[in-house]
Structure formats: structure tokens, C-alpha cells
Coordinates of C-alpha atoms and ligand atoms in Angstrom, one line a residue:
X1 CA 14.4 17.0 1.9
X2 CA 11.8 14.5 2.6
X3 CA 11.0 13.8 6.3
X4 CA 11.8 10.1 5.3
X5 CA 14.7 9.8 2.9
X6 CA 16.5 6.7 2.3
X7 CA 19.7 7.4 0.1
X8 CA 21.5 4.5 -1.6
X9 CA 21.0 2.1 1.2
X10 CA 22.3 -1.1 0.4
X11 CA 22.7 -4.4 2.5
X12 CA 23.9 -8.0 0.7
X13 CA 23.1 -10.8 2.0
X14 CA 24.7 -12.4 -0.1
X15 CA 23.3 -14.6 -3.3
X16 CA 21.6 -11.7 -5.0
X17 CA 19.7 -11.2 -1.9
X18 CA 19.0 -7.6 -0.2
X19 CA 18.8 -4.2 -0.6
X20 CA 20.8 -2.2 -3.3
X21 CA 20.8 1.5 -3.7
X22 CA 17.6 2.2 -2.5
X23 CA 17.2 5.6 -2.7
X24 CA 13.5 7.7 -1.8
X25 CA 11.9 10.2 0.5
X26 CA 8.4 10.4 2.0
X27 CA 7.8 14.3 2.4
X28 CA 5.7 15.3 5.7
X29 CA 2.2 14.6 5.6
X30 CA 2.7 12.1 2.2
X31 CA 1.5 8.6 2.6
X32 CA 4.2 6.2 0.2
X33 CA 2.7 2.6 -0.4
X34 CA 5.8 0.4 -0.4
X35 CA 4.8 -2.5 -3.1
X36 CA 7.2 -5.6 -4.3
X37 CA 6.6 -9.5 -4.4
X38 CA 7.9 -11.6 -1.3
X39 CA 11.7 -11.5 -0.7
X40 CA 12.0 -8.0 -2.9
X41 CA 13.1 -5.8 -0.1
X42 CA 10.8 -4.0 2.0
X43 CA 10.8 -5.1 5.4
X44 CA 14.8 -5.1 5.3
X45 CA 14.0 -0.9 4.0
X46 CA 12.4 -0.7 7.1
X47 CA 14.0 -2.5 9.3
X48 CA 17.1 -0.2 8.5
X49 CA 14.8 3.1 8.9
X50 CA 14.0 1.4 12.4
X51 CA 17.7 1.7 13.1
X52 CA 17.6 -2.3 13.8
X53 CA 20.5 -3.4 11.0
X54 CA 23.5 -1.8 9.4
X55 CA 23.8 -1.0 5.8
X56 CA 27.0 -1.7 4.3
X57 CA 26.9 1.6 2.0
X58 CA 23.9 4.5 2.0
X59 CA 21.9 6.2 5.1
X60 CA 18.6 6.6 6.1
X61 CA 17.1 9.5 7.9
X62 CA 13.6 10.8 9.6
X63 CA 12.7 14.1 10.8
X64 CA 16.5 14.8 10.5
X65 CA 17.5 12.2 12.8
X66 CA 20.2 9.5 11.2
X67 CA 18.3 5.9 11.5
X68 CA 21.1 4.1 12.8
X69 CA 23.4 7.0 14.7
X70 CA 20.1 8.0 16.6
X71 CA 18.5 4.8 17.0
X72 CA 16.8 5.1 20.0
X73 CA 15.2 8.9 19.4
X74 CA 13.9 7.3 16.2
X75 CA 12.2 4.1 18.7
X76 CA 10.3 6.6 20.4
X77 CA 9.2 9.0 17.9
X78 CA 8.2 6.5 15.1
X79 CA 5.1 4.4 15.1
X80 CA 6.2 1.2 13.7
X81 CA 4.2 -2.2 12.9
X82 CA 7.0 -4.9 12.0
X83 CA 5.9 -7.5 9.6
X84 CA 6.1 -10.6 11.9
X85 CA 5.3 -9.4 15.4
X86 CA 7.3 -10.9 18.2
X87 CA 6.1 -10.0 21.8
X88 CA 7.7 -11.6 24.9
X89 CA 4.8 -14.7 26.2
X90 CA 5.5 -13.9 29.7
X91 CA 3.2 -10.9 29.8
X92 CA -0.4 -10.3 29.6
X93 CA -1.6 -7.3 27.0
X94 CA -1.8 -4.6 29.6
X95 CA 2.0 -5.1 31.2
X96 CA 3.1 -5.2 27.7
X97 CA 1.5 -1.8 26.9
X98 CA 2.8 -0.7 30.5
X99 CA 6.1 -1.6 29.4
X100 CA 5.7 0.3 26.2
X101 CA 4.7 3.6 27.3
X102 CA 7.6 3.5 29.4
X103 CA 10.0 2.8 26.3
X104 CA 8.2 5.4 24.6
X105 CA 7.5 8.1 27.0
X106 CA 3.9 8.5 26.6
X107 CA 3.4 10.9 28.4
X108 CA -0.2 13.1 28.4
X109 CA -0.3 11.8 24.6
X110 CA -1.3 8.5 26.0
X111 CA -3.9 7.3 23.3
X112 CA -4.2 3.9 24.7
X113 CA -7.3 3.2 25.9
X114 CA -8.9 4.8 22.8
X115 CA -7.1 2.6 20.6
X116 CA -7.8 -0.6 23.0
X117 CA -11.7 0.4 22.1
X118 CA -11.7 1.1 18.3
X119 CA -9.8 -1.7 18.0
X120 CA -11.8 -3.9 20.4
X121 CA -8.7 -5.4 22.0
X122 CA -9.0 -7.3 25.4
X123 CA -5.7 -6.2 26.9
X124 CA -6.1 -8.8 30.3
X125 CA -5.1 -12.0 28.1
X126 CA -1.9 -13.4 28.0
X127 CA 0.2 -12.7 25.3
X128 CA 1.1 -16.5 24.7
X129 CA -2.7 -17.1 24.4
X130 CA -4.0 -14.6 22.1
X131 CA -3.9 -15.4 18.4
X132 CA -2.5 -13.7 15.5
X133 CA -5.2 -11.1 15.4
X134 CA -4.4 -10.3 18.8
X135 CA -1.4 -10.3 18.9
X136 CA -1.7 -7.8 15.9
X137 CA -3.9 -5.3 17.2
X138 CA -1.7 -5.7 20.5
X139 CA 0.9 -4.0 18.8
X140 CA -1.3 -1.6 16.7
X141 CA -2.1 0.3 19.9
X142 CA 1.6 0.1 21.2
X143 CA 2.4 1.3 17.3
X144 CA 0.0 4.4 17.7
X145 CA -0.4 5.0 21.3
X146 CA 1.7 7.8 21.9
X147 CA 0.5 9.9 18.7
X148 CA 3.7 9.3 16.9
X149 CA 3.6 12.2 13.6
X150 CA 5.8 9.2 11.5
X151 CA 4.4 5.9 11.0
X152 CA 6.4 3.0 9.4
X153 CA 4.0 -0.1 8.8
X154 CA 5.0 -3.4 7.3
X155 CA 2.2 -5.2 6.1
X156 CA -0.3 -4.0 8.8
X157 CA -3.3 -5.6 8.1
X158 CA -1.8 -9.2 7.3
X159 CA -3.6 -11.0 10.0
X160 CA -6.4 -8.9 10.8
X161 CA -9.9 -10.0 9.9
X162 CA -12.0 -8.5 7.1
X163 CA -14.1 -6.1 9.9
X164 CA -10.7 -5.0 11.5
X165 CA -9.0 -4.2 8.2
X166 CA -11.3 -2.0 7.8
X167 CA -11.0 -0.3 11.0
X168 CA -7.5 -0.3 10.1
X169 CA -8.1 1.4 7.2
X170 CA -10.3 3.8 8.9
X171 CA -7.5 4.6 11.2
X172 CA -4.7 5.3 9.2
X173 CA -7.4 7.7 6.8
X174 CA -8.0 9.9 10.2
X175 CA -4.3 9.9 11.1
X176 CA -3.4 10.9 7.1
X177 CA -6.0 13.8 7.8
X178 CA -3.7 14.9 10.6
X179 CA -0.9 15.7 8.5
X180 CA 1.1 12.3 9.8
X181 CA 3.7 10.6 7.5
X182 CA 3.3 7.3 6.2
X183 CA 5.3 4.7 4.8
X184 CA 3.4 1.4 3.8
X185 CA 3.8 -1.6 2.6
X186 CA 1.8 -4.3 1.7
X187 CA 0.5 -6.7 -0.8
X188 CA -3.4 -5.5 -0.6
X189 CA -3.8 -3.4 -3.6
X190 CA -7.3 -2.2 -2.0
X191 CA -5.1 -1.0 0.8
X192 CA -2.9 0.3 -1.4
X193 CA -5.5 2.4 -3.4
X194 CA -7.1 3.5 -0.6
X195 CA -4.5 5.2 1.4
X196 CA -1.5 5.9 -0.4
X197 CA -0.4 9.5 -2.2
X198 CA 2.4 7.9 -4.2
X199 CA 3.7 4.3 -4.6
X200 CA 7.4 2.9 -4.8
X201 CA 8.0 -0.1 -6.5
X202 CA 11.0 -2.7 -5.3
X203 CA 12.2 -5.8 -6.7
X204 CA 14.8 -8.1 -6.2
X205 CA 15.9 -5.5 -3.7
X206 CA 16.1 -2.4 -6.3
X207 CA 13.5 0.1 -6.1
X208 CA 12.1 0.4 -9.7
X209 CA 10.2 3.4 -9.7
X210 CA 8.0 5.6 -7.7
X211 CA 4.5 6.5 -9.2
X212 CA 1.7 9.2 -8.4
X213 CA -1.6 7.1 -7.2
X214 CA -3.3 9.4 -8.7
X215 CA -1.8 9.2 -11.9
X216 CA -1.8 5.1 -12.2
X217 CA -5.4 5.0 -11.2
X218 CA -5.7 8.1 -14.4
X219 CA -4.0 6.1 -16.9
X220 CA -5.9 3.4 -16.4
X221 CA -8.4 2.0 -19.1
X222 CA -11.9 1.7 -19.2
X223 CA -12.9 -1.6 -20.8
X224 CA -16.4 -1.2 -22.0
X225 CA -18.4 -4.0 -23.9
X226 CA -21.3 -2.9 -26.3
X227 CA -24.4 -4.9 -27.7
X228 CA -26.5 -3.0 -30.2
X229 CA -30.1 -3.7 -30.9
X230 CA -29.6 -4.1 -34.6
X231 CA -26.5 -4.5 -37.8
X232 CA -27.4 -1.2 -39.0
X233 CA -27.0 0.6 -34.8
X234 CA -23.7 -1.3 -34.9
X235 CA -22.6 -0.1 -38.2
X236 CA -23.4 3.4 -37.1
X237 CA -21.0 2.9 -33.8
X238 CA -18.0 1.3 -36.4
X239 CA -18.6 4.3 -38.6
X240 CA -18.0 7.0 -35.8
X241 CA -14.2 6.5 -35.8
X242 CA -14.0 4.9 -32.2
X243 CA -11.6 2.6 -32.2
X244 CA -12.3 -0.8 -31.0
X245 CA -10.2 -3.6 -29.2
X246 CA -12.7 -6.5 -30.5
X247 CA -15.9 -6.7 -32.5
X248 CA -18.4 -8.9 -34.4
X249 CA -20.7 -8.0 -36.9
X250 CA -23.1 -10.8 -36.7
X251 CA -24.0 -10.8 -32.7
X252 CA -24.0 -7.0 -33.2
X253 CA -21.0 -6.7 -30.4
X254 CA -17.7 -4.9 -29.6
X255 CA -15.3 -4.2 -27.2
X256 CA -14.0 -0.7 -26.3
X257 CA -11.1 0.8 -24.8
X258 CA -12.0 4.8 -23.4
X259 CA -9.0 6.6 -22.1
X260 CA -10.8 9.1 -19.3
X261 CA -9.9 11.5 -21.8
X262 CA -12.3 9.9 -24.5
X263 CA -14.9 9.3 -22.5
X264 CA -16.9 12.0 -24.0
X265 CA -16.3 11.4 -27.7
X266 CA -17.3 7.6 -26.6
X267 CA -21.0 8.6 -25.1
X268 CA -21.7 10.9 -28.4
X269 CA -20.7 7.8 -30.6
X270 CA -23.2 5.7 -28.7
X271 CA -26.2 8.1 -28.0
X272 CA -26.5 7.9 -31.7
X273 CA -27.0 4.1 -31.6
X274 CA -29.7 1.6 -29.9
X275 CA -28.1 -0.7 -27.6
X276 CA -28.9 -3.4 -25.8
X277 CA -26.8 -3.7 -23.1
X278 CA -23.1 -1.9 -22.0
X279 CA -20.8 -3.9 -19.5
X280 CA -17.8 -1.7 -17.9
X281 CA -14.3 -3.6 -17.0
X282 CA -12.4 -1.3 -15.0
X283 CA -8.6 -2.4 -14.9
X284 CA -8.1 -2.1 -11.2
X285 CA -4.8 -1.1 -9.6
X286 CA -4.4 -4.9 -9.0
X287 CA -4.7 -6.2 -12.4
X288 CA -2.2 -2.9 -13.0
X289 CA 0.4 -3.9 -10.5
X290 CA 0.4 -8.1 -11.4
X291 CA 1.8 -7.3 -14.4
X292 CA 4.8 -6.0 -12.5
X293 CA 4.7 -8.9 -10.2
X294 CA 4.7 -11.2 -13.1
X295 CA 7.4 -9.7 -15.4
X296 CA 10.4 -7.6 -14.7
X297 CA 9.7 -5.5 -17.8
X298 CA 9.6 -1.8 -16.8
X299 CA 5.7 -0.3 -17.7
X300 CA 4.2 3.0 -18.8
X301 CA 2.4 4.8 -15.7
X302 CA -0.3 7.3 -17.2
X303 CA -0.7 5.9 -21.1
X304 CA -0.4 2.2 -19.7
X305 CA 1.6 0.0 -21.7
X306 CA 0.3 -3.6 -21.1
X307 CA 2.9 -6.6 -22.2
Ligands
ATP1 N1 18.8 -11.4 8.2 C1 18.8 -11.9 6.9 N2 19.8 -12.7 6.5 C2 19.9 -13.2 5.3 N3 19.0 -12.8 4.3 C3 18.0 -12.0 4.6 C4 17.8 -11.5 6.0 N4 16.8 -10.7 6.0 C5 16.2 -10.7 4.7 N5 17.0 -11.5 3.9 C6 16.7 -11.7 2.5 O1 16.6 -10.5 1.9 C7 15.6 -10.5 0.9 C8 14.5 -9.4 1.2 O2 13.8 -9.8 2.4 P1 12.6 -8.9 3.0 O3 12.2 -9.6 4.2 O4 13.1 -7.5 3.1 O5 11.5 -9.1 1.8 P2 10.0 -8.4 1.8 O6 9.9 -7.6 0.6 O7 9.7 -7.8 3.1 O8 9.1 -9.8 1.5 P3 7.7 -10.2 2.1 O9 6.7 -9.6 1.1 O10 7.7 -11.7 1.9 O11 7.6 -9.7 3.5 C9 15.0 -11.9 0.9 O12 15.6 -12.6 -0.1 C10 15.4 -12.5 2.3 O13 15.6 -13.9 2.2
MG2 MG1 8.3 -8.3 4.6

């Protein structure tokens, strides 16, 4: 039992659009990275985690507590960052987080003001004047302020500057280190690879698999590009048994693919060889995951199967 597990959860909207069987679990202390194209899925997960809409067939729980039978328990104890924040314009910053920790019970847990200052929020503006970035970070301290241990974040950094990002970033890292569990989605692969233990994939509202970071970011190729100094240094590299993606005899060049488990065999082949100059393409997690985004086609997680 995970402290987050979502079994079979399924809401049509009708027109092929929604949530079907949706089954996975976040176990304490785990960070998942919730990853799908726009429209696949994920803030509808969430909202029904939140308790906010009905599934027609499947359940969601946390910490034990059925999402939609114990609604409100789960509004105080989770941490949650919707995807489009919606605050009411009446109120300036500081009734709104008044309001809050009354909704959520605060308490002596009461991390406001700490959050106010690492996020450099000015809390005395009105709501209906601040812009998206305020707004944001308005609800990142409601989100966090009373030390919730389960945090659900939809897209958290859309609308935060570059800077803030990565004080947002920084943030979640120190609450990870606290043993707090995480469920996040988003569309920043940087994000992504930074924060997250394992990564569920969801499209057109089915989840398609789950994935160890760790693993995707193992099975990912090194792309190295060699120039030797001379025909005969090159024709002692082609001669070693490396195998190469691409090469040319005549500018003395080729292209390598090194599995991190070849990486060895490729330095002895080339410390036997002058070269004149080695380029390194790493395939980043983003160039791993657009290839899901672009196709439907299922992929290979550890020997990486490229279409
Ligand atoms: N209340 C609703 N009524 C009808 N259709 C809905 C409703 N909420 C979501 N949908 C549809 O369900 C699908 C999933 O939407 P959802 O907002 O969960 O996607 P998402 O993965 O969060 O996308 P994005 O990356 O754009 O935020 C979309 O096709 C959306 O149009
Ligand atoms: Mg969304």
C-alpha cells in the first residue's frame, strides 16, 4: 500500500475525453513526476485525489483516507498547488492566508512567514492586482504553510520566473529530504529530472507506464563524436571493434554510441589513437520523453529503443 494509491479511477467526459483506469501509488517519502501532453489526464488525477469530482468507477486514497468519502480531512492534510489558481479578488494576500490557516488548522506548524520570505512574497497587495507570479507564490505558501507530510502539485512552477523556479526547486528538494510525499506533474523535464524518484506516464487519459528516474536517465545514450589526427589513428579506432553510428574515412571522423556500460571499452579504444577533438551529445530526459509526446508507440526504458 502506497500512501497515495489511485485504483482504476475512471471519469468520461465523454468524446474520448478523461480518465480511464488509472491505477498507481506513491509510497511515503517517494516523489512520482506525473508527465503527459496537454488534455492527457493529470490535473483531472488530481483533482479526484483532492476529493473535488466523482469518478464514475475506481477510488483514490491517501494516508488511508478515501479521497472523496473523507474530502475535507484530505483539504487539510494535503499540500495542494492546482494548475490554474483561482483566489477570490476581494482579498488582499494576508486575509487570504488568514482565511487559509483557519481552513487548514495551522496551528503551531504555522510556516507562513518563512515561506512569505524564501519566496519573497509581498502579502499586503490585493489579490486582484498581483500578477500570475503572485498570485502563484500566494498559493505556494497557502500550499506549504502548515507543513503538510503529502503534497499534490500540478504544474507548480508554470508561471514562476526563471529565479523563483529555482527556489521552487530548492524547496520541494528540502521537503523530499524530510521524508514528504510527492506527486508532480508538469511539462519541465529539468523539473522532472531534478526531483522525481519515479515517473508515470498518461496519455489520452490512460496511464502508460511508470518508470524508475534512475533507470531512464541509465539507459540513456552517450552520443560521442570523434576526430582523429590522421587515416591511419582512425583506422586503428574502426579496427578496435567499437561499433559506430556514423563515420567517414576521408575527414578522419565518426560518430559513437557508449552505453554507460561501455564506456570503459570506448576510452581504451581511443587512448590508442590521436585525436583531435571529442564532442559528447548527451540524450537528455527531454529528447527521451518527446518521443513519447510525439508518438503513441510504447518505448524501451533502460536499453532505449528510439523509433
Ligand atoms: N470538467 C470537464 N468537463 C469536460 N471535459 C473535461 C473537464 N475537465 C477536463 N476535461 C477534459 O479531460 C481531458 C483531460 O484534461 P486535464 O485537464 O486533466 O488534462 P492535463 O493532462 O492536466 O492537461 P494540461 O497539461 O493541459 O494541464 C481533456 O480532454 C479535457 O478537455
Ligand atoms: Mg493540467
Amino acid at each position: 500500500m502506497g500512501m497515495i494509491n489511485v485504483n482504476k479511477l475512471t471519469k468520461d467526459y465523454g468524446h474520448g475525453r478523461g480518465i480511464y483506469d488509472v491505477t498507481f501509488e506513491v509510497g511515503k517519502g517517494e516523489t512520482l513526476g506525473f508527465l503527459g501532453p496537454n488534455g492527457a489526464g493529470k490535473s483531472t488525477t488530481i483533482r479526484h485525489l483532492m476529493g473535488f469530482s466523482k469518478p464514475q468507477s475506481g477510488n483514490a486514497d491517501i494516508n488511508g483516507m478515501d479521497c472523496r468519502k473523507m474530502h475535507s480531512e484530505i483539504l487539510r492534510n494535503v499540500g495542494y498547488l492546482p494548475g490554474e489558481v483561482a483566489m477570490p479578488d476581494g482579498l488582499n494576500g494576508q486575509q487570504f492566508i488568514r482565511m487559509m490557516k483557519e481552513m487548514r488548522c495551522c496551528g503551531k506548524n504555522d510556516r507562513s512567514a518563512e515561506l512569505m520570505e524564501r519566496f519573497q512574497l509581498d502579502p499586503c497587495a490585493d489579490i486582484k492586482r498581483m500578477s500570475i507570479g503572485e498570485k502563484r507564490k500566494l498559493a505556494v505558501v497557502t500550499a506549504f504553510m502548515s507543513d503538510p507530510e503529502i503534497l499534490l502539485l500540478d504544474e507548480p512552477t508554470s508561471g514562476l520566473d526563471p529565479l523563483m523556479q529555482e527556489v521552487f526547486i530548492d524547496f520541494i528538494r528540502d521537503e523530499k529530504s524530510k521524508g514528504k510525499t510527492i506527486l508532480l506533474s508538469s511539462h519541465i523535464f529539468s523539473e522532472v529530472e531534478a526531483l522525481c524518484d519515479r515517473i508515470a506516464i498518461i496519455k489520452d487519459g490512460k496511464l502508460i507506464s511508470t518508470v524508475d528516474a534512475a533507470e531512464v536517465k541509465h539507459g540513456l545514450k552517450n552520443e560521442f563524436t570523434v576526430a582523429f589526427r590522421t587515416a591511419s589513428d582512425f583506422d586503428r579506432f574502426m579496427a578496435s571493434g567499437i561499433a559506430t553510428e556514423w563515420s567517414d574515412r576521408r575527414s578522419g571522423k565518426c560518430t559513437v554510441c557508449v552505453p554507460d556500460e561501455d564506456t570503459n571499452s570506448f576510452l581504451k579504444a581511443l587512448s590508442g589513437c590521436r585525436i583531435k577533438s571529442l564532442d559528447e551529445h548527451s540524450v537528455s530526459l527531454e529528447e527521451y520523453f518527446m518521443h513519447f509526446y510525439k508518438s503513441s508507440k510504447k518505448f524501451a526504458v533502460g536499453g532505449v529503443s528510439y523509433a
